[in-house]
Amino acid sequence: MSARRIALVDVNNFYASCECVFDPRLRSRPLVVLSNNDGCVVARSAEAKALGIRMGEPWFQLEARLPHVQALSSNYTLYGDMSRRVMRVLGEMSPAVEVYSIDEAFLDLTGVSNLHGHAHAIRTRIRQWLGLPVCVGIGSTKTRAKLANFIAKRRAEHGGVFDLEALSGTALDTLMAGIPVNEVWGIGGRLAQRLAPLEIRTVRDLRDADPATLRARFGVVVERTQRELRGTPCLSMEDVQPKRHQIMCSRSFGQEVDTFDELREAVLSHALRAADKLRAEDGQAHALGVFIQTNPFKPERPQYSRGVTVPLPHACDDRLELARAAVAGLQALYRPGFSYKKAGVMLMEIAAGATRQASLLEDPEACARRERLNVAIDRIGSRFGRGALTLAGAGLRGHDARWTMRRQRLTPAYTTCWTDLPVVM
């Protein structure tokens, strides 16, 4: 039987790399991608990292300090589509793929005869087909694959591929002794500080520590991490992502709003987005939560922050019913005299669609009509893009509404909108 081999494939500087695919002028330039409302840095190119730019650094401070740095608004539509394309390619090159995040996936490469060559083939195909650079780390467990990917990224001499299991015992000891323990998947800075008094400062220290002490002091999670570092698999491959029990949609507003009508537009927009996600996962929600809040960063202004949970009469994925519940929650929360900065909707107690139990008080014909309407919206959204057909109450002003995100540096949706397709001149 072949030894277990897991690969972690990770797109380098994903957001920034996506932007560079469609605008080659950005390559080799310090580039940052900003958070909602163009607030803080959430992604950096390699050149930006070399300048010492930190994650979470406010843009207004960075712009004043390094005016030559290029900044772009987060283009979630582009990044999501590019991610789907990456995962589709990976699915063609591995019998089992676990999507870990928007830019990372675990691959089961057990039984592949030429691991190193196959890993380079993965890098080459994604680079040729999508224009994105990736690194591949290979290990006998997920934690070791993560560690191998870290090495592949940090040490250019490996050409973007590193197989931890190809090392001799002595070489592996030397390597682990030179890597800080906070680089281990799941450890992080705070836990590393708690490990330091036990003289656990490197990856090798953690691997060789006493398991009973780790379990007693830090619980089963750290002990499981250590076992994975030692080569004992504790985390299995998940071919299907587990269903969510909650779905949250919220955004800070581009400008503060103070009228009920504007808040209703924002809340309805979030409710419909959450309903889209719910239906895509074939789920049914038993309750809906709504919250609104003022700007906590302006303490000199009157402050107000409240939330409410609206129980639904039955498990539901109907956009109209969820929208009505969201508005009812907002009506219970809204107070005049405040300037609101954020609102959100959460769908809760989500169960599989097949478990929905009909109510004796429902009109079967009306339910059937609403479901046909929802299916029609699903199909139109799939063909023309999310939001192509929506409720009038969610607003008809589009990006002109004050509550929409401020994204003054947004690039086109190159891969999902006909009018934004790149044109070769």
mmCIF file of C-alpha atoms in Angstrom, residues 144-405:
data_model
loop_
_atom_site.group_PDB
_atom_site.id
_atom_site.type_symbol
_atom_site.label_atom_id
_atom_site.label_comp_id
_atom_site.label_asym_id
_atom_site.label_seq_id
_atom_site.Cartn_x
_atom_site.Cartn_y
_atom_site.Cartn_z
ATOM 1 C CA ARG A 144 3.262 18.598 7.430
ATOM 2 C CA ALA A 145 1.915 19.597 4.001
ATOM 3 C CA LYS A 146 1.188 23.078 5.390
ATOM 4 C CA LEU A 147 4.720 23.290 6.736
ATOM 5 C CA ALA A 148 6.125 22.126 3.387
ATOM 6 C CA ASN A 149 4.114 24.805 1.602
ATOM 7 C CA PHE A 150 5.546 27.442 3.947
ATOM 8 C CA ILE A 151 9.047 26.324 2.958
ATOM 9 C CA ALA A 152 8.179 26.250 -0.750
ATOM 10 C CA LYS A 153 7.030 29.882 -0.503
ATOM 11 C CA ARG A 154 9.898 31.206 1.576
ATOM 12 C CA ARG A 155 12.821 29.473 -0.164
ATOM 13 C CA ALA A 156 13.046 30.250 -3.859
ATOM 14 C CA GLU A 157 15.697 27.593 -4.489
ATOM 15 C CA HIS A 158 12.997 24.904 -4.318
ATOM 16 C CA GLY A 159 11.158 26.299 -7.334
ATOM 17 C CA GLY A 160 7.781 26.524 -5.607
ATOM 18 C CA VAL A 161 7.595 22.819 -4.700
ATOM 19 C CA PHE A 162 8.801 21.173 -1.509
ATOM 20 C CA ASP A 163 8.363 17.564 -0.380
ATOM 21 C CA LEU A 164 8.946 17.261 3.349
ATOM 22 C CA GLU A 165 9.019 13.473 3.159
ATOM 23 C CA ALA A 166 11.978 13.447 0.761
ATOM 24 C CA LEU A 167 14.329 14.656 3.524
ATOM 25 C CA SER A 168 16.527 12.437 5.637
ATOM 26 C CA GLY A 169 15.975 12.398 9.380
ATOM 27 C CA THR A 170 18.974 14.629 10.049
ATOM 28 C CA ALA A 171 18.015 17.143 7.352
ATOM 29 C CA LEU A 172 14.446 17.267 8.675
ATOM 30 C CA ASP A 173 15.674 17.907 12.234
ATOM 31 C CA THR A 174 17.860 20.770 11.025
ATOM 32 C CA LEU A 175 15.042 22.259 8.980
ATOM 33 C CA MET A 176 12.471 22.121 11.793
ATOM 34 C CA ALA A 177 14.963 23.579 14.256
ATOM 35 C CA GLY A 178 15.239 26.707 12.106
ATOM 36 C CA ILE A 179 11.512 27.452 11.815
ATOM 37 C CA PRO A 180 9.672 29.337 14.605
ATOM 38 C CA VAL A 181 6.850 27.366 16.207
ATOM 39 C CA ASN A 182 4.284 30.059 15.349
ATOM 40 C CA GLU A 183 4.612 29.021 11.694
ATOM 41 C CA VAL A 184 2.967 25.677 12.463
ATOM 42 C CA TRP A 185 -0.631 25.458 11.240
ATOM 43 C CA GLY A 186 -2.940 26.254 14.157
ATOM 44 C CA ILE A 187 -0.313 27.576 16.577
ATOM 45 C CA GLY A 188 -0.028 31.310 15.886
ATOM 46 C CA GLY A 189 1.594 34.081 17.880
ATOM 47 C CA ARG A 190 -0.404 33.967 21.126
ATOM 48 C CA LEU A 191 -0.089 30.236 21.573
ATOM 49 C CA ALA A 192 3.624 30.457 20.743
ATOM 50 C CA GLN A 193 4.031 32.865 23.665
ATOM 51 C CA ARG A 194 2.398 30.324 25.989
ATOM 52 C CA LEU A 195 4.656 27.564 24.669
ATOM 53 C CA ALA A 196 7.852 29.584 25.173
ATOM 54 C CA PRO A 197 8.134 28.995 28.977
ATOM 55 C CA LEU A 198 8.280 25.261 28.181
ATOM 56 C CA GLU A 199 11.278 25.923 25.900
ATOM 57 C CA ILE A 200 9.130 25.219 22.855
ATOM 58 C CA ARG A 201 10.237 27.828 20.348
ATOM 59 C CA THR A 202 10.778 25.935 17.114
ATOM 60 C CA VAL A 203 8.896 23.354 15.093
ATOM 61 C CA ARG A 204 11.318 20.672 16.258
ATOM 62 C CA ASP A 205 10.759 21.652 19.884
ATOM 63 C CA LEU A 206 7.014 21.150 19.448
ATOM 64 C CA ARG A 207 7.468 17.849 17.627
ATOM 65 C CA ASP A 208 9.740 16.464 20.349
ATOM 66 C CA ALA A 209 7.842 17.798 23.390
ATOM 67 C CA ASP A 210 6.154 15.487 25.885
ATOM 68 C CA PRO A 211 2.636 14.694 24.557
ATOM 69 C CA ALA A 212 1.100 14.313 28.020
ATOM 70 C CA THR A 213 2.331 17.763 29.046
ATOM 71 C CA LEU A 214 0.983 19.333 25.871
ATOM 72 C CA ARG A 215 -2.410 17.745 26.360
ATOM 73 C CA ALA A 216 -2.601 18.757 30.022
ATOM 74 C CA ARG A 217 -1.520 22.361 29.420
ATOM 75 C CA PHE A 218 -3.037 23.125 26.022
ATOM 76 C CA GLY A 219 -5.682 20.531 25.268
ATOM 77 C CA VAL A 220 -6.219 17.911 22.616
ATOM 78 C CA VAL A 221 -5.864 20.297 19.660
ATOM 79 C CA VAL A 222 -2.174 21.034 20.305
ATOM 80 C CA GLU A 223 -1.489 17.368 21.012
ATOM 81 C CA ARG A 224 -3.145 16.477 17.698
ATOM 82 C CA THR A 225 -0.978 19.076 15.933
ATOM 83 C CA GLN A 226 2.105 17.487 17.435
ATOM 84 C CA ARG A 227 1.024 14.023 16.300
ATOM 85 C CA GLU A 228 0.528 15.364 12.786
ATOM 86 C CA LEU A 229 4.029 16.882 12.892
ATOM 87 C CA ARG A 230 5.344 13.462 13.840
ATOM 88 C CA GLY A 231 3.642 11.940 10.798
ATOM 89 C CA THR A 232 0.543 10.435 12.409
ATOM 90 C CA PRO A 233 -2.564 11.518 10.433
ATOM 91 C CA CYS A 234 -5.236 13.022 12.685
ATOM 92 C CA LEU A 235 -7.051 15.180 10.118
ATOM 93 C CA SER A 236 -8.813 13.393 7.285
ATOM 94 C CA MET A 237 -9.497 14.723 3.806
ATOM 95 C CA GLU A 238 -12.991 16.187 3.475
ATOM 96 C CA ASP A 239 -14.301 15.826 -0.064
ATOM 97 C CA VAL A 240 -17.489 17.724 0.794
ATOM 98 C CA GLN A 241 -17.438 20.885 2.881
ATOM 99 C CA PRO A 242 -19.631 20.611 5.980
ATOM 100 C CA LYS A 243 -22.921 22.447 5.858
ATOM 101 C CA ARG A 244 -23.061 25.762 7.661
ATOM 102 C CA HIS A 245 -25.416 26.281 10.579
ATOM 103 C CA GLN A 246 -25.411 30.060 10.089
ATOM 104 C CA ILE A 247 -25.061 32.448 7.165
ATOM 105 C CA MET A 248 -24.086 36.060 7.833
ATOM 106 C CA CYS A 249 -24.214 38.954 5.363
ATOM 107 C CA SER A 250 -23.174 42.402 6.540
ATOM 108 C CA ARG A 251 -21.221 45.419 5.361
ATOM 109 C CA SER A 252 -20.118 48.755 6.724
ATOM 110 C CA PHE A 253 -21.731 51.571 4.768
ATOM 111 C CA GLY A 254 -19.770 53.804 2.444
ATOM 112 C CA GLN A 255 -21.494 56.764 4.116
ATOM 113 C CA GLU A 256 -23.537 56.955 7.295
ATOM 114 C CA VAL A 257 -27.311 56.778 6.821
ATOM 115 C CA ASP A 258 -30.034 58.037 9.109
ATOM 116 C CA THR A 259 -33.369 57.250 7.449
ATOM 117 C CA PHE A 260 -35.414 54.094 7.786
ATOM 118 C CA ASP A 261 -35.808 53.738 4.012
ATOM 119 C CA GLU A 262 -32.052 53.651 3.459
ATOM 120 C CA LEU A 263 -31.561 51.128 6.243
ATOM 121 C CA ARG A 264 -34.363 48.988 4.806
ATOM 122 C CA GLU A 265 -32.633 48.916 1.425
ATOM 123 C CA ALA A 266 -29.395 47.769 3.024
ATOM 124 C CA VAL A 267 -31.050 45.131 5.211
ATOM 125 C CA LEU A 268 -33.105 43.778 2.310
ATOM 126 C CA SER A 269 -30.002 43.600 0.160
ATOM 127 C CA HIS A 270 -28.219 41.571 2.847
ATOM 128 C CA ALA A 271 -31.252 39.325 3.360
ATOM 129 C CA LEU A 272 -31.452 38.529 -0.346
ATOM 130 C CA ARG A 273 -27.728 37.810 -0.533
ATOM 131 C CA ALA A 274 -28.036 35.469 2.444
ATOM 132 C CA ALA A 275 -31.024 33.783 0.783
ATOM 133 C CA ASP A 276 -28.950 33.242 -2.378
ATOM 134 C CA LYS A 277 -26.294 31.474 -0.332
ATOM 135 C CA LEU A 278 -28.902 29.466 1.559
ATOM 136 C CA ARG A 279 -30.533 28.204 -1.616
ATOM 137 C CA ALA A 280 -27.167 27.408 -3.192
ATOM 138 C CA GLU A 281 -26.489 25.080 -0.241
ATOM 139 C CA ASP A 282 -30.007 23.580 -0.334
ATOM 140 C CA GLY A 283 -30.657 24.766 3.196
ATOM 141 C CA GLN A 284 -33.653 25.925 5.200
ATOM 142 C CA ALA A 285 -33.416 28.539 7.970
ATOM 143 C CA HIS A 286 -35.544 28.391 11.112
ATOM 144 C CA ALA A 287 -34.739 31.929 12.317
ATOM 145 C CA LEU A 288 -33.359 35.232 11.050
ATOM 146 C CA GLY A 289 -31.341 37.823 12.916
ATOM 147 C CA VAL A 290 -30.972 41.536 12.114
ATOM 148 C CA PHE A 291 -28.580 44.063 13.631
ATOM 149 C CA ILE A 292 -27.818 47.742 13.093
ATOM 150 C CA GLN A 293 -25.160 49.941 14.660
ATOM 151 C CA THR A 294 -23.688 53.418 14.593
ATOM 152 C CA ASN A 295 -20.008 54.189 14.103
ATOM 153 C CA PRO A 296 -18.041 53.095 17.227
ATOM 154 C CA PHE A 297 -15.015 55.028 15.969
ATOM 155 C CA LYS A 298 -16.865 58.308 16.520
ATOM 156 C CA PRO A 299 -17.507 58.159 20.286
ATOM 157 C CA GLU A 300 -18.406 61.832 20.351
ATOM 158 C CA ARG A 301 -21.550 61.002 18.347
ATOM 159 C CA PRO A 302 -24.704 59.391 19.832
ATOM 160 C CA GLN A 303 -24.198 55.607 19.868
ATOM 161 C CA TYR A 304 -26.761 52.862 19.257
ATOM 162 C CA SER A 305 -26.251 49.162 18.567
ATOM 163 C CA ARG A 306 -28.985 46.549 18.741
ATOM 164 C CA GLY A 307 -29.909 43.192 17.274
ATOM 165 C CA VAL A 308 -33.034 41.057 17.225
ATOM 166 C CA THR A 309 -33.874 37.467 16.291
ATOM 167 C CA VAL A 310 -37.047 36.849 14.290
ATOM 168 C CA PRO A 311 -38.348 33.252 14.554
ATOM 169 C CA LEU A 312 -39.772 31.934 11.304
ATOM 170 C CA PRO A 313 -43.077 30.017 11.365
ATOM 171 C CA HIS A 314 -41.398 27.127 9.552
ATOM 172 C CA ALA A 315 -38.062 26.271 7.965
ATOM 173 C CA CYS A 316 -37.721 28.511 4.938
ATOM 174 C CA ASP A 317 -35.583 29.409 1.914
ATOM 175 C CA ASP A 318 -38.158 31.697 0.291
ATOM 176 C CA ARG A 319 -36.639 35.076 -0.544
ATOM 177 C CA LEU A 320 -39.913 36.950 -0.047
ATOM 178 C CA GLU A 321 -40.582 35.435 3.362
ATOM 179 C CA LEU A 322 -37.013 36.037 4.526
ATOM 180 C CA ALA A 323 -37.214 39.622 3.250
ATOM 181 C CA ARG A 324 -40.429 40.233 5.194
ATOM 182 C CA ALA A 325 -38.847 38.823 8.359
ATOM 183 C CA ALA A 326 -35.788 41.049 7.896
ATOM 184 C CA VAL A 327 -37.934 44.187 7.529
ATOM 185 C CA ALA A 328 -39.975 43.195 10.594
ATOM 186 C CA GLY A 329 -36.758 42.876 12.583
ATOM 187 C CA LEU A 330 -35.523 46.254 11.365
ATOM 188 C CA GLN A 331 -38.819 47.912 12.333
ATOM 189 C CA ALA A 332 -38.351 46.626 15.864
ATOM 190 C CA LEU A 333 -34.788 47.948 16.006
ATOM 191 C CA TYR A 334 -34.830 51.293 14.239
ATOM 192 C CA ARG A 335 -34.560 54.456 16.318
ATOM 193 C CA PRO A 336 -34.546 57.915 14.690
ATOM 194 C CA GLY A 337 -31.908 60.459 15.585
ATOM 195 C CA PHE A 338 -28.880 58.245 14.933
ATOM 196 C CA SER A 339 -26.459 57.984 12.024
ATOM 197 C CA TYR A 340 -25.990 54.306 11.220
ATOM 198 C CA LYS A 341 -22.749 52.860 9.856
ATOM 199 C CA LYS A 342 -23.435 49.136 9.571
ATOM 200 C CA ALA A 343 -26.253 46.614 9.254
ATOM 201 C CA GLY A 344 -26.393 42.865 8.796
ATOM 202 C CA VAL A 345 -28.606 39.810 8.483
ATOM 203 C CA MET A 346 -27.925 36.324 9.821
ATOM 204 C CA LEU A 347 -29.810 33.161 8.883
ATOM 205 C CA MET A 348 -29.743 30.715 11.791
ATOM 206 C CA GLU A 349 -30.563 27.109 12.684
ATOM 207 C CA ILE A 350 -30.012 25.995 9.102
ATOM 208 C CA ALA A 351 -31.099 22.459 8.219
ATOM 209 C CA ALA A 352 -30.999 20.474 4.999
ATOM 210 C CA GLY A 353 -33.770 21.330 2.558
ATOM 211 C CA ALA A 354 -35.161 17.819 2.566
ATOM 212 C CA THR A 355 -36.014 18.123 6.282
ATOM 213 C CA ARG A 356 -38.507 20.952 5.745
ATOM 214 C CA GLN A 357 -41.895 20.190 7.291
ATOM 215 C CA ALA A 358 -44.925 21.861 5.733
ATOM 216 C CA SER A 359 -47.439 23.718 7.882
ATOM 217 C CA LEU A 360 -51.157 22.980 7.880
ATOM 218 C CA LEU A 361 -51.752 26.740 7.665
ATOM 219 C CA GLU A 362 -49.889 27.138 4.372
ATOM 220 C CA ASP A 363 -51.627 27.558 1.038
ATOM 221 C CA PRO A 364 -50.039 24.866 -1.188
ATOM 222 C CA GLU A 365 -50.743 26.817 -4.387
ATOM 223 C CA ALA A 366 -49.214 30.010 -2.993
ATOM 224 C CA CYS A 367 -46.139 28.056 -1.829
ATOM 225 C CA ALA A 368 -45.774 26.501 -5.274
ATOM 226 C CA ARG A 369 -46.009 29.924 -6.948
ATOM 227 C CA ARG A 370 -43.371 31.394 -4.638
ATOM 228 C CA GLU A 371 -41.069 28.453 -5.254
ATOM 229 C CA ARG A 372 -41.436 28.876 -9.023
ATOM 230 C CA LEU A 373 -40.580 32.553 -8.571
ATOM 231 C CA ASN A 374 -37.512 31.681 -6.493
ATOM 232 C CA VAL A 375 -36.362 29.118 -9.058
ATOM 233 C CA ALA A 376 -36.779 31.721 -11.826
ATOM 234 C CA ILE A 377 -34.636 34.186 -9.831
ATOM 235 C CA ASP A 378 -32.044 31.438 -9.334
ATOM 236 C CA ARG A 379 -31.854 30.796 -13.061
ATOM 237 C CA ILE A 380 -31.712 34.456 -14.042
ATOM 238 C CA GLY A 381 -28.985 35.089 -11.462
ATOM 239 C CA SER A 382 -27.017 32.106 -12.738
ATOM 240 C CA ARG A 383 -27.200 33.401 -16.304
ATOM 241 C CA PHE A 384 -26.898 37.161 -15.869
ATOM 242 C CA GLY A 385 -25.201 37.519 -12.471
ATOM 243 C CA ARG A 386 -26.327 37.932 -8.894
ATOM 244 C CA GLY A 387 -28.734 40.818 -8.442
ATOM 245 C CA ALA A 388 -29.914 40.854 -12.065
ATOM 246 C CA LEU A 389 -33.443 40.427 -10.662
ATOM 247 C CA THR A 390 -34.192 41.602 -7.157
ATOM 248 C CA LEU A 391 -36.853 43.186 -4.965
ATOM 249 C CA ALA A 392 -37.603 46.845 -5.571
ATOM 250 C CA GLY A 393 -37.374 47.429 -1.825
ATOM 251 C CA ALA A 394 -33.671 46.575 -1.950
ATOM 252 C CA GLY A 395 -33.091 49.779 -3.895
ATOM 253 C CA LEU A 396 -32.810 50.721 -7.546
ATOM 254 C CA ARG A 397 -29.949 53.188 -7.211
ATOM 255 C CA GLY A 398 -27.239 50.549 -7.319
ATOM 256 C CA HIS A 399 -23.799 51.847 -6.362
ATOM 257 C CA ASP A 400 -25.154 55.387 -5.964
ATOM 258 C CA ALA A 401 -26.858 54.500 -2.670
ATOM 259 C CA ARG A 402 -25.109 55.914 0.385
ATOM 260 C CA TRP A 403 -25.133 52.550 2.155
ATOM 261 C CA THR A 404 -23.210 50.730 -0.575
ATOM 262 C CA MET A 405 -19.518 50.124 -0.061
#
